[in-house]
Short mmCIF file of C-alpha atoms in Angstrom, two decimals:
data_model
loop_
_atom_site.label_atom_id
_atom_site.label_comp_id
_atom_site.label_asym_id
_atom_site.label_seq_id
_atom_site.Cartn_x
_atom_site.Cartn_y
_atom_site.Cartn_z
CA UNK A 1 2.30 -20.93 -29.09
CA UNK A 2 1.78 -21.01 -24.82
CA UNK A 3 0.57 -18.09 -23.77
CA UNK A 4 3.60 -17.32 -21.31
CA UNK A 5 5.89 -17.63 -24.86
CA UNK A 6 3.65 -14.61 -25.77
CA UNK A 7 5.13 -13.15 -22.72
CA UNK A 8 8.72 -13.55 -23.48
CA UNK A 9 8.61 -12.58 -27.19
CA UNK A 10 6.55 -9.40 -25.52
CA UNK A 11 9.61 -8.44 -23.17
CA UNK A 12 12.02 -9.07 -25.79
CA UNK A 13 10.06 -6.18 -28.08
CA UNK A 14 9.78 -3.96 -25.33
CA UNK A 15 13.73 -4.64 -24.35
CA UNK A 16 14.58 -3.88 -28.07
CA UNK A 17 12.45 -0.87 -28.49
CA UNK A 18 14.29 1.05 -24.93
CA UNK A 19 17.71 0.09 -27.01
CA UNK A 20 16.29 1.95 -29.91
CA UNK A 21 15.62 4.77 -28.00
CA UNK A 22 18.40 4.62 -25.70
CA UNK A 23 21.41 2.56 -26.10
CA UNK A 24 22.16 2.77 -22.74
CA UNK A 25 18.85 2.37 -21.17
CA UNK A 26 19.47 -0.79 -19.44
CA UNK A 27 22.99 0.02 -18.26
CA UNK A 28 21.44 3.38 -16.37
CA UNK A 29 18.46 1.32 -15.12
CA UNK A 30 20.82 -1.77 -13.34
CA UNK A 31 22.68 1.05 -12.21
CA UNK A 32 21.03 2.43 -9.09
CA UNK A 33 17.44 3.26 -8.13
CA UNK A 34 16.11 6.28 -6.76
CA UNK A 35 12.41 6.12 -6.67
CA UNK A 36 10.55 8.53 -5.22
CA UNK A 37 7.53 6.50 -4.13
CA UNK A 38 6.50 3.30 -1.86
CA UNK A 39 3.40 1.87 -3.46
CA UNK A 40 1.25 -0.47 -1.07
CA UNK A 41 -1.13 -1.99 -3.85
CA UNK A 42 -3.63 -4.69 -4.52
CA UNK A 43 -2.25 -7.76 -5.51
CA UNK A 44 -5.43 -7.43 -8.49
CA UNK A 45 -3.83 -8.13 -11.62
CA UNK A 46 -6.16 -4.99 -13.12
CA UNK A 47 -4.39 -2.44 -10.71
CA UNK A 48 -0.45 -1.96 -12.38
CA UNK A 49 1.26 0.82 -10.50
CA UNK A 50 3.77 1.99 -13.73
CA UNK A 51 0.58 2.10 -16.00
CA UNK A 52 -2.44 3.71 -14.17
CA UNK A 53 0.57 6.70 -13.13
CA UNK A 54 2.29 7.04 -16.10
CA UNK A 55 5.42 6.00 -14.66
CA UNK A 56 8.69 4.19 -15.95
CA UNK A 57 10.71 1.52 -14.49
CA UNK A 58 12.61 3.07 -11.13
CA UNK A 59 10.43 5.28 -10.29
CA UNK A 60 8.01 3.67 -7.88
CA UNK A 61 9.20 1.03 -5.07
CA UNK A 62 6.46 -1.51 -4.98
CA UNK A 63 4.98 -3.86 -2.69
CA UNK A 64 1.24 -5.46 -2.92
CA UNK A 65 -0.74 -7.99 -1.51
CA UNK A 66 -4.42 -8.85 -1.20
CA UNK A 67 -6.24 -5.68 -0.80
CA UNK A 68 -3.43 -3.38 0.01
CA UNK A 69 -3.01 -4.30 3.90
CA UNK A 70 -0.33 -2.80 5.91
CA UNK A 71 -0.08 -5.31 8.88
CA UNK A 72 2.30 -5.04 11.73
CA UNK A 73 3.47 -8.58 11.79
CA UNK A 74 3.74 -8.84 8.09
CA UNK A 75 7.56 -9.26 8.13
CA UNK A 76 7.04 -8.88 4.15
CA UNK A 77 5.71 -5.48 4.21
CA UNK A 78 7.52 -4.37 6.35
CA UNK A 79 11.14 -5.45 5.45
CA UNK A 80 9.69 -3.44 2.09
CA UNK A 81 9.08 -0.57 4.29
CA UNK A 82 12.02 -0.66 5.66
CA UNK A 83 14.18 -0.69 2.92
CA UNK A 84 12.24 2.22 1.42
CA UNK A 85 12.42 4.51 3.87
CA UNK A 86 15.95 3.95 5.60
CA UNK A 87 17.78 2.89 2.15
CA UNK A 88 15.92 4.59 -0.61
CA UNK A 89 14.47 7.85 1.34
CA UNK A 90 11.50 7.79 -0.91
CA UNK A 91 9.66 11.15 -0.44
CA UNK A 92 5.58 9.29 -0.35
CA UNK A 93 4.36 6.41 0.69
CA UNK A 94 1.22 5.45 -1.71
CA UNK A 95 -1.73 3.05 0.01
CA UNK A 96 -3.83 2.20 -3.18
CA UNK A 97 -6.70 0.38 -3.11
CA UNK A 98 -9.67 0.01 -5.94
CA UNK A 99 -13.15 -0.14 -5.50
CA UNK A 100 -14.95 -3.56 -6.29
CA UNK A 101 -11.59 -4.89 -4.17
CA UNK A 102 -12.01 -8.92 -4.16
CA UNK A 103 -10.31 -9.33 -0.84
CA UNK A 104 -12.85 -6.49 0.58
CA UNK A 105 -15.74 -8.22 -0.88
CA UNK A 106 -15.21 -11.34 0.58
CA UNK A 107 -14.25 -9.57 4.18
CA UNK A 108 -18.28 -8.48 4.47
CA UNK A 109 -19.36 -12.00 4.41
CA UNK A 110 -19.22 -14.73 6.51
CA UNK A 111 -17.59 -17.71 3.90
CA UNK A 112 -15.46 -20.04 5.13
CA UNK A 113 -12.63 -19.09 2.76
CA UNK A 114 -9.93 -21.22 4.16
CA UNK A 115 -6.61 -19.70 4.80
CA UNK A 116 -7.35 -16.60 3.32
CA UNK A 117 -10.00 -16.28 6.44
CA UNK A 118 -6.99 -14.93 8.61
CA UNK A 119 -5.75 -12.17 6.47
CA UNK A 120 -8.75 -10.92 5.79
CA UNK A 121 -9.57 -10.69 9.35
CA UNK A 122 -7.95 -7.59 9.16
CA UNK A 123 -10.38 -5.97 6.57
CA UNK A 124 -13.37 -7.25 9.07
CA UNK A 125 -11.86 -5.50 11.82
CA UNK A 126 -11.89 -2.62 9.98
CA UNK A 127 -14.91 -3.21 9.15
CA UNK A 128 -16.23 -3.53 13.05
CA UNK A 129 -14.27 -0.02 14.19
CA UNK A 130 -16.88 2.10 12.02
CA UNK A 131 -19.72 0.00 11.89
CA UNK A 132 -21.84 2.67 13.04
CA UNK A 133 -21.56 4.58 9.66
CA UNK A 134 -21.54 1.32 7.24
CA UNK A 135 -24.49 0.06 9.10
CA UNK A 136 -26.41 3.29 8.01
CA UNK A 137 -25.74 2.06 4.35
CA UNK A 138 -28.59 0.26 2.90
CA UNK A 139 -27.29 0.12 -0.72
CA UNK A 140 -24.20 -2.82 -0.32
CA UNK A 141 -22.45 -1.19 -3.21
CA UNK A 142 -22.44 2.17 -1.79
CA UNK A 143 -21.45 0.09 1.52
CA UNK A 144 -18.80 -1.52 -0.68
CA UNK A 145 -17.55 1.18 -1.77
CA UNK A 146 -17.26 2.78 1.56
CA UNK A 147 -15.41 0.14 3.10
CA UNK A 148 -12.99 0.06 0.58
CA UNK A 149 -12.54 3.52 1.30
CA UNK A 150 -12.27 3.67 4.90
CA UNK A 151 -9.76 0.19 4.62
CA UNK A 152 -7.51 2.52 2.96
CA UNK A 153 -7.69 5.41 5.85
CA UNK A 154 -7.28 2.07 8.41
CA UNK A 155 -3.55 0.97 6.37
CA UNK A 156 -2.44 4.63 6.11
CA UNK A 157 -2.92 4.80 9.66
CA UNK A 158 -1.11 1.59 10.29
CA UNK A 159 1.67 3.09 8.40
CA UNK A 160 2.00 5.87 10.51
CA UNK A 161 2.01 3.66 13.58
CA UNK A 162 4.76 2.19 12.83
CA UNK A 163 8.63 3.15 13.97
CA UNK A 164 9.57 2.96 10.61
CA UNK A 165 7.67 5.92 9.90
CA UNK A 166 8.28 7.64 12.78
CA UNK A 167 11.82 7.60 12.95
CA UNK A 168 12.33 9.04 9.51
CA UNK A 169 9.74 11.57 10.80
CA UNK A 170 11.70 12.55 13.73
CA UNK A 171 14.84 13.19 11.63
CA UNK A 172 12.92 14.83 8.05
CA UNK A 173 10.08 16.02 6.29
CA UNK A 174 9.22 12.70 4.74
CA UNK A 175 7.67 10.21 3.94
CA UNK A 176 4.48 11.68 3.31
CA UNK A 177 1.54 9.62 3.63
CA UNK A 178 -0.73 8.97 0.71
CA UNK A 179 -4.37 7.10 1.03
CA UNK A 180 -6.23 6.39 -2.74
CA UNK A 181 -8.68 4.35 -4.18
CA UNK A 182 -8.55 3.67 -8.32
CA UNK A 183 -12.07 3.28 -10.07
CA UNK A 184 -11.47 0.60 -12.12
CA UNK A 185 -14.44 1.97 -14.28
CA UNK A 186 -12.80 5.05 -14.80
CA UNK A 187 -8.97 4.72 -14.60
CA UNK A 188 -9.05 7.67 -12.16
CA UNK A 189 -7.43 7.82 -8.85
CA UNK A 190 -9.33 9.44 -5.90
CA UNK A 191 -7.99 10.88 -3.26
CA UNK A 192 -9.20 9.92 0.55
CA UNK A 193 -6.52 11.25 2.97
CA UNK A 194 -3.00 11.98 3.64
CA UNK A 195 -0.85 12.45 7.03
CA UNK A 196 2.04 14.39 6.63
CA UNK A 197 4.95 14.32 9.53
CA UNK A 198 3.50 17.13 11.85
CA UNK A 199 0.15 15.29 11.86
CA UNK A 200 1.44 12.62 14.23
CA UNK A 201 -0.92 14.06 16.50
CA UNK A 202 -3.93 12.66 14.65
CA UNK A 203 -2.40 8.97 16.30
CA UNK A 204 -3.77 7.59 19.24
CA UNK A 205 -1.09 8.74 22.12
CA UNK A 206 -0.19 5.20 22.79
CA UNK A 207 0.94 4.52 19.35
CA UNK A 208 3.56 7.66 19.38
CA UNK A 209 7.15 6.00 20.22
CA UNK A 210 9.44 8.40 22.24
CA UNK A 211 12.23 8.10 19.39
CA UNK A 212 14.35 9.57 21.51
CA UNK A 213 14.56 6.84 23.88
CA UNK A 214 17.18 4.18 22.88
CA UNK A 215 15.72 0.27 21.90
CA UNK A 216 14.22 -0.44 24.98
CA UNK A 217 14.25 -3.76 26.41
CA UNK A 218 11.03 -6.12 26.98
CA UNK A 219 12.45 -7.75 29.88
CA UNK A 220 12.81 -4.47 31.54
CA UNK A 221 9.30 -3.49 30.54
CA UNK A 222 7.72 -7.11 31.67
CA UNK A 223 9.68 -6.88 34.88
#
């Protein structure tokens, strides 16, 4: 038997075992969803959002890509962001990263790694903004470690940046703002920061958008 057959016998167990349960499982869940969470993973295969929370299917909106990046011309993430906040009104918005981080790994060196050098660009600029406190770590795992951290901080910051954010800010409590990293030799989640809506403060000035201003136009601003 192919491994992937493995994986279809596998969802037909699990689909028969909610039935057992539940006869009406599946017609609830195609329903509607109402999740009360955006996650902004890893695309690691060793990081699954439902599993390391605890959490069933609907309950957490997810998007992830290599090392959990939240950047502003990523029509991808955003589109995702979007949709969370202005369709689903999810309460928190969930950066998760996880220490020994692939993508961060390879941002510290300087490999040729192809097309792959451009998104992690990001992690190296990161990476360049507090290079005063990694460069004061000797150890490179404790270094590592740190800049997994503090790439986390960077993409909860870039959330908050954005009019997405902002705009649900200026009209609610919510989205709250969530930065973690999972030890993958521990299963546990650690917490490294959170901006709630009255924090907008803690943002550089020239990233605060005068919501309410209407859509402005560039032309007027280039003029």
């Amino acid at each position: 038997m192919q491994t992937y057959q493995k994986l279809l016998l596998a969802n037909k167990a699990w689909a028969a075992e909610k039935l057992r349960v539940d006869e009406g499982y599946f017609e609830e869940l195609a329903s509607h969803q109402n999740p009360e969470f955006l996650w902004i993973g890893c695309a690691d295969s060793r990081v699954p959002a439902d599993q390391v929370t605890g959490t069933q299917p609907g309950d957490i909106f997810v998007h992830r890509n290599v090392a959990n990046l939240v950047v502003h011309t990523d029509m991808n993430m955003l589109s995702v962001l979007q949709y969370a906040v202005e369709v689903l009104k999810v309460k928190h918005i969930l950066v998760v990263g996880h220490y020994n981080c692939g993508g961060v790994k390879a941002s510290m060196d300087n490999k040729d790694y192809g097309l792959i050098n451009k998104w992690l660009r990001n992690i190296k600029d990161v990476n360049v903004k507090h290079h005063d406190e990694l460069s004061k770590i000797e150890d490179f795992q404790a270094k590592f470690d740190r800049l997994v951290e503090l790439n986390v901080t960077e993409q909860v910051r870039n959330l908050a940046k954005t009019t997405i954010v902002q705009k649900a800010w200026a009209s609610g409590d919510y989205p709250h703002l969530h930065g973690w990293v999972l030890d993958l030799k521990t299963g546990l989640i650690k917490t490294i920061m959170e901006i709630l809506p009255d924090d907008l403060g803690s943002i550089e000035e020239v990233y605060r958008y005068d919501i309410s201003v209407p859509v402005g136009s560039l032309d007027e601003s280039m003029s």
